[in-house]
Amino acid sequence: MPFTELEAEAAATNGTVIGPDRTYTSLPSEASGRSAVKLDGAGQYVEFTLNAPANAVDIRYSVPDSAAGTGISAPMEISSGGAKLKDVTFTSKYGWFYGSYPFQNQPGDKPHHFYGETRTLLGTTLPAGAKVRVTLPSTTATPWAVVDLADFELVPDPAPRPAGSLSVTDFGADASGAADSTSAFQQAVDAGKAQGKEVYIPSGTFRLTDHVVVDQVTLAGAGPWYSVLTGRSATDRTRAAGIYGKYVTGGGYKGGIRPYEAGGPSRNVVMKDFALIGEITERVDEDQVNGIGGALSNSTVDDVWLQRTKVGAWMDGPMDDFHIKNSRILDQTADGVNFHWGVTHSSVENTFLRNTGDDGLAMWSDTVTDANNTFKGNTVVAPVLANNIALYGGKDNAATDNVVADTVTNGGGLHVGNRFDGVNPGSGTDVQGTVTLARNTTIRAGNADLGWPFPIGAVWFDSRNSTMDKATVNVTDTDILDSSYAAVQFVSGTTKGVAFNNVNIDGTGTFALQFNDPAQLSMTGVTAKNLGFGEPVYSCLGGSLALTQGPGNSGWNGELPATYCGEWPKPNYDHGGTTPPTSPPPTGPTSPPSSPPADPDLAKGRPVTETSHTQVYDAAKAVDGDADSYWESANNAFPQSITVDLGSVRSVDHLVLKLPPATAWGARTETLSVLGSADNGSYGQLVASRGYTFDPATGNQVTIALPANTGTRRLRLTVTANTGWPAAQFSEFEAYGS
C-alpha cells in the first residue's frame, strides 16, 4: 500500500495509553494492536515522527456517542513544528452500535464499532523525521478522544483527464457536492458505453443518491484523494451512492430487482482512481447500500477507496472474472467484500481492509457455488464481527499470502466452513475440491465470543451444516502468531481432509490445537511454542479424533494421544519465554467430579452441535445460561436435533428445557425425544417422543425426568413438530444430576 502506518501507543504523547486488552466491548479490543491513546484534557496530543515523506494523513480515532445514539462531532488540530497544518473533525455519527445482531444505534448494552477514520491533505510535503502532532484543543465538544494510529502518505498530483474521454461534468455533474449528480453520472456512463469512450471523474465531491449502473465502460477518477463520490437519498434509506453492475434476472438481489438493473451480468467494466465515501450509519441487511454491487464479469476495480458504506463490495452472481486490487475498504457496517453467490474465477488482491462490521473478506456459496476464486496479498485488520477471511462452502477456492490481525468477536483469522444458509450438499454448495490456505500470517486472531460457550481459534473449521468430507484443505507455510485463544480449532460436526504443512504456531492465549468435534487431519512440520496453557491440545473426542503425524512436529505432539478435557482456561498472554508456562491447570476437572459442581447445570457452557440453525440463532445460545437468547433450527425441515457434550460420562436424572420468558413467546407444544450416548458412536433412546407444552404463564419451561441411573456423555433432543413455529426452538437445554 502507498502509506506508512504509525501506531499511537508507540508515539510521543501526554495522554494515556489504553490497553492492551482483547475484551469485546472495550475500546482497546477494536484498536489496531489492541492498544491506543486516550486524550481527555485540553491540549493533550499524540505526536508521530515520520519515517518517510508525507503530504497526507488518514487518522483512526474514536469519540463517544451521544445520548440519542446519533453521534457527536469534535474538532481536532494537526500541527508540525508548532505550526497548525489542518483542522479535522472526529465524529461518532457512523459508529457505536449496540446489543446483539441485528444491531441497533440506540445506546444500550454491548457497545461496539467504536472507531472511524478521517483523512486530509496536509497542504505541504513534510520530510522524513518531521513530527506531526494530533491535538485535542478543547473538551467542550467531547470529553475525550482516542487516537489509534495514523497512516501517512505521499499522494501524487491528480491524474489529468485522458484524451478523448468524456467527463461527468459534461453531463451536468456538480463537483461541489451541492446538487444531486446521480442522473449526470448515469448519462455519462451510458454515453461512454455507446461511444466506446472512458468516463472521467475530475477532482471534486459528487453527491449521488442512488446506484449508478455500469456496463462495458471505464469509470476513472483523478485519484482516490481527489475524486470523491458520496451521499444517500434523503427520503429512501435503501438508496445511496454506489456503482453497480446489472443483476442476472432472478439472481442474487434478494431485496427485489429494480427493472433497470436486470439483464446482467454487466461486462468489461473498469473502475479506478476514485473514492466512494458513503453516509451509511446503520446496518440493515436488506438495504442495497453497498459501495459496489450487482454482477460484474470480466471487470476490474483498481485503486478505489471505499468507506462508510454497508458492504464495500457485495457481489451477486452468476458472474465470472471479476477482480478488486490495490484498493482500500474502511469503516463498513457489514462485510468488506462478499462474493455472495455464483462468483467464479475472481479475486481480491493487494487490498487493505480495516474496521469492517462483519467478515473482512468472504466467499459465501449461498445456493450457487463460488468456485476458483482467490483472496491474495491482502491485509485485513480489526473486523468488528466475524472473521478476517472466511470461505463458506464453495469449490477450489484459495486464500494466500494475506496478513490478518485483531479479530474482535464471532470469528477467527482464517475460516473454512459448511455453514450459513444455502451451503449444503443438496445444492452442491458445500466445501469441495481443493481449498488452499497458503503463506498467510494471522496476528492476535480468534476470540472468546460472548454468545458461544467456547473460544474461537485463529484458524478454524466448522461443519455445522454438513460433514466436510468432499475437499482437500491444504494449510501450508503459515504463521499463526499471538493467537487470542487456540491457534487451530475444529468445531460443529465432522471435518475431514485437512492437511497442515510447515505451520508455525508462536504464542497463544490457550492451546495450540482445540478439537471441539470430530476431525480427520494430518500435520507435518507443525511447530508450537509460547503457549498460554500448560497442556497444548484440547480434546474430549477419544477415537473420534484421527490425527496423522508426519515428520517435523514439535511443541504439541508429545501430548498425544493424551489431551486436556476440562473447563476452558482463561487466556494467558505472558508466555515468559519459549516454553509453555508451568502454572497449574484451570479449575475444571479432567474426570467426573466427586461432588456436584458449583453450577448444577451440567450442560451450561459445554460444546454443542445442531442439525441446523437460522440466521444467528445457533445452538450455543441454548447452553449459554441466558434464557433470553435461543437456538432456532431451519424452518420446515423437521426432524431437527441439538446435541450437548457433557465432557465425560455423567449421571443425569432430569432435563429442564426453556423458551424465552417474554410473553411475546406464546404457548406452543414441541414434540421431541431424548437420546443419549456414552461414546458418540451409538445413541440409545432415553425418553420416547411426545409433546411438551411451553406456556409463558408458567415460565415457558418444562422438566423431563430421565430413567434412573442414566449415565451419558452426550444428550440429544430430536424435535419433530412445533405448534408455535415451523422449527425447533430452545433458549436453554439444561441437564441435572451428578
mmCIF file of N, CA and C in Angstrom, residues 616-682:
data_model
loop_
_atom_site.group_PDB
_atom_site.id
_atom_site.type_symbol
_atom_site.label_atom_id
_atom_site.label_comp_id
_atom_site.label_asym_id
_atom_site.label_seq_id
_atom_site.Cartn_x
_atom_site.Cartn_y
_atom_site.Cartn_z
ATOM 1 N N VAL A 616 -28.648 -16.017 13.162
ATOM 2 C CA VAL A 616 -27.612 -16.084 14.200
ATOM 3 C C VAL A 616 -28.044 -16.910 15.396
ATOM 4 N N TYR A 617 -29.154 -17.638 15.282
ATOM 5 C CA TYR A 617 -29.717 -18.336 16.430
ATOM 6 C C TYR A 617 -29.158 -19.757 16.500
ATOM 7 N N ASP A 618 -27.857 -19.838 16.760
ATOM 8 C CA ASP A 618 -27.165 -21.117 16.742
ATOM 9 C C ASP A 618 -27.300 -21.838 18.077
ATOM 10 N N ALA A 619 -26.854 -23.100 18.085
ATOM 11 C CA ALA A 619 -27.067 -23.973 19.234
ATOM 12 C C ALA A 619 -26.373 -23.487 20.493
ATOM 13 N N ALA A 620 -25.276 -22.743 20.354
ATOM 14 C CA ALA A 620 -24.563 -22.274 21.543
ATOM 15 C C ALA A 620 -25.454 -21.433 22.447
ATOM 16 N N LYS A 621 -26.462 -20.797 21.866
ATOM 17 C CA LYS A 621 -27.347 -19.961 22.675
ATOM 18 C C LYS A 621 -28.254 -20.782 23.580
ATOM 19 N N ALA A 622 -28.328 -22.102 23.374
ATOM 20 C CA ALA A 622 -29.142 -22.956 24.237
ATOM 21 C C ALA A 622 -28.393 -23.439 25.465
ATOM 22 N N VAL A 623 -27.103 -23.151 25.556
ATOM 23 C CA VAL A 623 -26.318 -23.581 26.719
ATOM 24 C C VAL A 623 -25.523 -22.422 27.303
ATOM 25 N N ASP A 624 -25.974 -21.188 27.047
ATOM 26 C CA ASP A 624 -25.214 -20.014 27.496
ATOM 27 C C ASP A 624 -25.695 -19.450 28.833
ATOM 28 N N GLY A 625 -26.718 -20.082 29.443
ATOM 29 C CA GLY A 625 -27.221 -19.590 30.715
ATOM 30 C C GLY A 625 -28.112 -18.371 30.618
ATOM 31 N N ASP A 626 -28.459 -17.968 29.394
ATOM 32 C CA ASP A 626 -29.275 -16.781 29.176
ATOM 33 C C ASP A 626 -30.596 -17.214 28.553
ATOM 34 N N ALA A 627 -31.683 -17.143 29.305
ATOM 35 C CA ALA A 627 -32.979 -17.602 28.807
ATOM 36 C C ALA A 627 -33.548 -16.699 27.725
ATOM 37 N N ASP A 628 -32.987 -15.511 27.535
ATOM 38 C CA ASP A 628 -33.495 -14.607 26.506
ATOM 39 C C ASP A 628 -32.894 -14.883 25.131
ATOM 40 N N SER A 629 -31.759 -15.561 25.071
ATOM 41 C CA SER A 629 -31.197 -15.963 23.781
ATOM 42 C C SER A 629 -31.681 -17.377 23.478
ATOM 43 N N TYR A 630 -31.677 -17.756 22.202
ATOM 44 C CA TYR A 630 -32.247 -19.066 21.896
ATOM 45 C C TYR A 630 -31.675 -19.647 20.613
ATOM 46 N N TRP A 631 -31.768 -20.995 20.535
ATOM 47 C CA TRP A 631 -31.472 -21.728 19.299
ATOM 48 C C TRP A 631 -32.766 -21.908 18.525
ATOM 49 N N GLU A 632 -32.670 -21.707 17.208
ATOM 50 C CA GLU A 632 -33.801 -21.999 16.334
ATOM 51 C C GLU A 632 -33.280 -22.678 15.084
ATOM 52 N N SER A 633 -33.855 -23.830 14.750
ATOM 53 C CA SER A 633 -33.417 -24.575 13.583
ATOM 54 C C SER A 633 -33.954 -23.950 12.302
ATOM 55 N N ALA A 634 -33.545 -24.522 11.175
ATOM 56 C CA ALA A 634 -34.101 -24.112 9.888
ATOM 57 C C ALA A 634 -35.601 -24.381 9.859
ATOM 58 N N ASN A 635 -36.329 -23.547 9.138
ATOM 59 C CA ASN A 635 -37.772 -23.701 9.038
ATOM 60 C C ASN A 635 -38.167 -24.863 8.139
ATOM 61 N N ASN A 636 -39.285 -25.502 8.483
ATOM 62 C CA ASN A 636 -39.906 -26.532 7.640
ATOM 63 C C ASN A 636 -38.929 -27.627 7.250
ATOM 64 N N ALA A 637 -38.160 -28.080 8.226
ATOM 65 C CA ALA A 637 -37.129 -29.092 7.938
ATOM 66 C C ALA A 637 -37.053 -30.138 9.039
ATOM 67 N N PHE A 638 -38.172 -30.465 9.670
ATOM 68 C CA PHE A 638 -38.169 -31.500 10.705
ATOM 69 C C PHE A 638 -37.812 -32.858 10.094
ATOM 70 N N PRO A 639 -37.140 -33.749 10.889
ATOM 71 C CA PRO A 639 -36.723 -33.574 12.287
ATOM 72 C C PRO A 639 -35.464 -32.730 12.406
ATOM 73 N N GLN A 640 -35.295 -32.100 13.579
ATOM 74 C CA GLN A 640 -34.115 -31.313 13.891
ATOM 75 C C GLN A 640 -33.594 -31.732 15.261
ATOM 76 N N SER A 641 -32.260 -31.690 15.424
ATOM 77 C CA SER A 641 -31.655 -32.154 16.679
ATOM 78 C C SER A 641 -30.647 -31.154 17.205
ATOM 79 N N ILE A 642 -30.476 -31.204 18.520
ATOM 80 C CA ILE A 642 -29.423 -30.459 19.206
ATOM 81 C C ILE A 642 -28.750 -31.422 20.177
ATOM 82 N N THR A 643 -27.411 -31.423 20.200
ATOM 83 C CA THR A 643 -26.651 -32.393 20.988
ATOM 84 C C THR A 643 -25.632 -31.667 21.852
ATOM 85 N N VAL A 644 -25.625 -31.963 23.156
ATOM 86 C CA VAL A 644 -24.692 -31.357 24.098
ATOM 87 C C VAL A 644 -23.696 -32.410 24.569
ATOM 88 N N ASP A 645 -22.410 -32.046 24.564
ATOM 89 C CA ASP A 645 -21.339 -32.915 25.065
ATOM 90 C C ASP A 645 -21.022 -32.500 26.500
ATOM 91 N N LEU A 646 -21.282 -33.367 27.463
ATOM 92 C CA LEU A 646 -21.041 -33.047 28.869
ATOM 93 C C LEU A 646 -19.574 -33.175 29.261
ATOM 94 N N GLY A 647 -18.726 -33.658 28.350
ATOM 95 C CA GLY A 647 -17.288 -33.737 28.607
ATOM 96 C C GLY A 647 -16.818 -35.079 29.110
ATOM 97 N N SER A 648 -17.678 -35.808 29.781
ATOM 98 C CA SER A 648 -17.375 -37.151 30.269
ATOM 99 C C SER A 648 -18.708 -37.780 30.667
ATOM 100 N N VAL A 649 -18.709 -39.076 30.936
ATOM 101 C CA VAL A 649 -19.952 -39.753 31.298
ATOM 102 C C VAL A 649 -20.421 -39.239 32.654
ATOM 103 N N ARG A 650 -21.642 -38.734 32.692
ATOM 104 C CA ARG A 650 -22.210 -38.190 33.922
ATOM 105 C C ARG A 650 -23.546 -38.880 34.206
ATOM 106 N N SER A 651 -23.934 -38.898 35.460
ATOM 107 C CA SER A 651 -25.230 -39.431 35.852
ATOM 108 C C SER A 651 -26.244 -38.296 35.798
ATOM 109 N N VAL A 652 -27.210 -38.403 34.880
ATOM 110 C CA VAL A 652 -28.182 -37.330 34.643
ATOM 111 C C VAL A 652 -29.569 -37.850 34.990
ATOM 112 N N ASP A 653 -30.281 -37.122 35.849
ATOM 113 C CA ASP A 653 -31.611 -37.604 36.244
ATOM 114 C C ASP A 653 -32.755 -36.791 35.649
ATOM 115 N N HIS A 654 -32.515 -35.530 35.241
ATOM 116 C CA HIS A 654 -33.599 -34.807 34.595
ATOM 117 C C HIS A 654 -33.048 -33.659 33.752
ATOM 118 N N LEU A 655 -33.853 -33.219 32.799
ATOM 119 C CA LEU A 655 -33.540 -32.092 31.938
ATOM 120 C C LEU A 655 -34.551 -30.984 32.190
ATOM 121 N N VAL A 656 -34.133 -29.758 32.016
ATOM 122 C CA VAL A 656 -35.024 -28.604 32.019
ATOM 123 C C VAL A 656 -34.853 -27.891 30.681
ATOM 124 N N LEU A 657 -35.949 -27.764 29.949
ATOM 125 C CA LEU A 657 -35.939 -27.082 28.656
ATOM 126 C C LEU A 657 -36.712 -25.788 28.792
ATOM 127 N N LYS A 658 -36.166 -24.721 28.196
ATOM 128 C CA LYS A 658 -36.781 -23.404 28.345
ATOM 129 C C LYS A 658 -36.955 -22.725 26.994
ATOM 130 N N LEU A 659 -37.933 -21.848 26.938
ATOM 131 C CA LEU A 659 -38.079 -20.855 25.888
ATOM 132 C C LEU A 659 -37.994 -19.479 26.547
ATOM 133 N N PRO A 660 -37.741 -18.427 25.776
ATOM 134 C CA PRO A 660 -37.657 -17.105 26.399
ATOM 135 C C PRO A 660 -38.897 -16.796 27.221
ATOM 136 N N PRO A 661 -38.735 -16.186 28.388
ATOM 137 C CA PRO A 661 -39.876 -15.948 29.280
ATOM 138 C C PRO A 661 -40.797 -14.829 28.827
ATOM 139 N N ALA A 662 -40.382 -14.063 27.835
ATOM 140 C CA ALA A 662 -41.212 -12.933 27.391
ATOM 141 C C ALA A 662 -42.585 -13.416 26.941
ATOM 142 N N THR A 663 -43.605 -12.628 27.240
ATOM 143 C CA THR A 663 -44.969 -13.025 26.884
ATOM 144 C C THR A 663 -45.189 -13.052 25.383
ATOM 145 N N ALA A 664 -44.289 -12.417 24.632
ATOM 146 C CA ALA A 664 -44.411 -12.476 23.173
ATOM 147 C C ALA A 664 -44.248 -13.897 22.650
ATOM 148 N N TRP A 665 -43.614 -14.736 23.444
ATOM 149 C CA TRP A 665 -43.477 -16.143 23.069
ATOM 150 C C TRP A 665 -44.742 -16.867 23.552
ATOM 151 N N GLY A 666 -45.724 -16.924 22.697
ATOM 152 C CA GLY A 666 -46.973 -17.565 23.061
ATOM 153 C C GLY A 666 -46.805 -19.051 23.310
ATOM 154 N N ALA A 667 -47.798 -19.647 23.957
ATOM 155 C CA ALA A 667 -47.748 -21.074 24.281
ATOM 156 C C ALA A 667 -47.607 -21.903 23.009
ATOM 157 N N ARG A 668 -46.842 -22.986 23.118
ATOM 158 C CA ARG A 668 -46.634 -23.894 21.992
ATOM 159 C C ARG A 668 -46.265 -25.263 22.516
ATOM 160 N N THR A 669 -46.459 -26.263 21.696
ATOM 161 C CA THR A 669 -46.097 -27.632 22.045
ATOM 162 C C THR A 669 -45.050 -28.135 21.062
ATOM 163 N N GLU A 670 -43.914 -28.598 21.620
ATOM 164 C CA GLU A 670 -42.870 -29.201 20.788
ATOM 165 C C GLU A 670 -42.855 -30.701 21.039
ATOM 166 N N THR A 671 -42.863 -31.458 19.959
ATOM 167 C CA THR A 671 -42.809 -32.915 20.040
ATOM 168 C C THR A 671 -41.363 -33.349 19.916
ATOM 169 N N LEU A 672 -40.862 -34.059 20.944
ATOM 170 C CA LEU A 672 -39.437 -34.373 20.962
ATOM 171 C C LEU A 672 -39.172 -35.679 21.696
ATOM 172 N N SER A 673 -37.990 -36.214 21.416
ATOM 173 C CA SER A 673 -37.474 -37.379 22.132
ATOM 174 C C SER A 673 -36.096 -37.050 22.664
ATOM 175 N N VAL A 674 -35.635 -37.838 23.653
ATOM 176 C CA VAL A 674 -34.324 -37.643 24.261
ATOM 177 C C VAL A 674 -33.494 -38.901 24.018
ATOM 178 N N LEU A 675 -32.273 -38.702 23.495
ATOM 179 C CA LEU A 675 -31.350 -39.805 23.262
ATOM 180 C C LEU A 675 -30.054 -39.529 23.996
ATOM 181 N N GLY A 676 -29.301 -40.591 24.286
ATOM 182 C CA GLY A 676 -28.030 -40.436 24.973
ATOM 183 C C GLY A 676 -26.975 -41.355 24.409
ATOM 184 N N SER A 677 -25.714 -40.953 24.579
ATOM 185 C CA SER A 677 -24.585 -41.755 24.117
ATOM 186 C C SER A 677 -23.422 -41.586 25.074
ATOM 187 N N ALA A 678 -22.740 -42.675 25.340
ATOM 188 C CA ALA A 678 -21.548 -42.616 26.182
ATOM 189 C C ALA A 678 -20.286 -42.402 25.367
ATOM 190 N N ASP A 679 -20.339 -42.656 24.049
ATOM 191 C CA ASP A 679 -19.113 -42.633 23.239
ATOM 192 C C ASP A 679 -19.260 -41.891 21.917
ATOM 193 N N ASN A 680 -20.420 -41.273 21.659
ATOM 194 C CA ASN A 680 -20.698 -40.580 20.403
ATOM 195 C C ASN A 680 -20.766 -41.532 19.215
ATOM 196 N N GLY A 681 -20.785 -42.821 19.492
ATOM 197 C CA GLY A 681 -20.888 -43.778 18.405
ATOM 198 C C GLY A 681 -22.311 -44.247 18.214
ATOM 199 N N SER A 682 -22.932 -44.711 19.278
ATOM 200 C CA SER A 682 -24.308 -45.184 19.200
ATOM 201 C C SER A 682 -25.152 -44.438 20.221
#
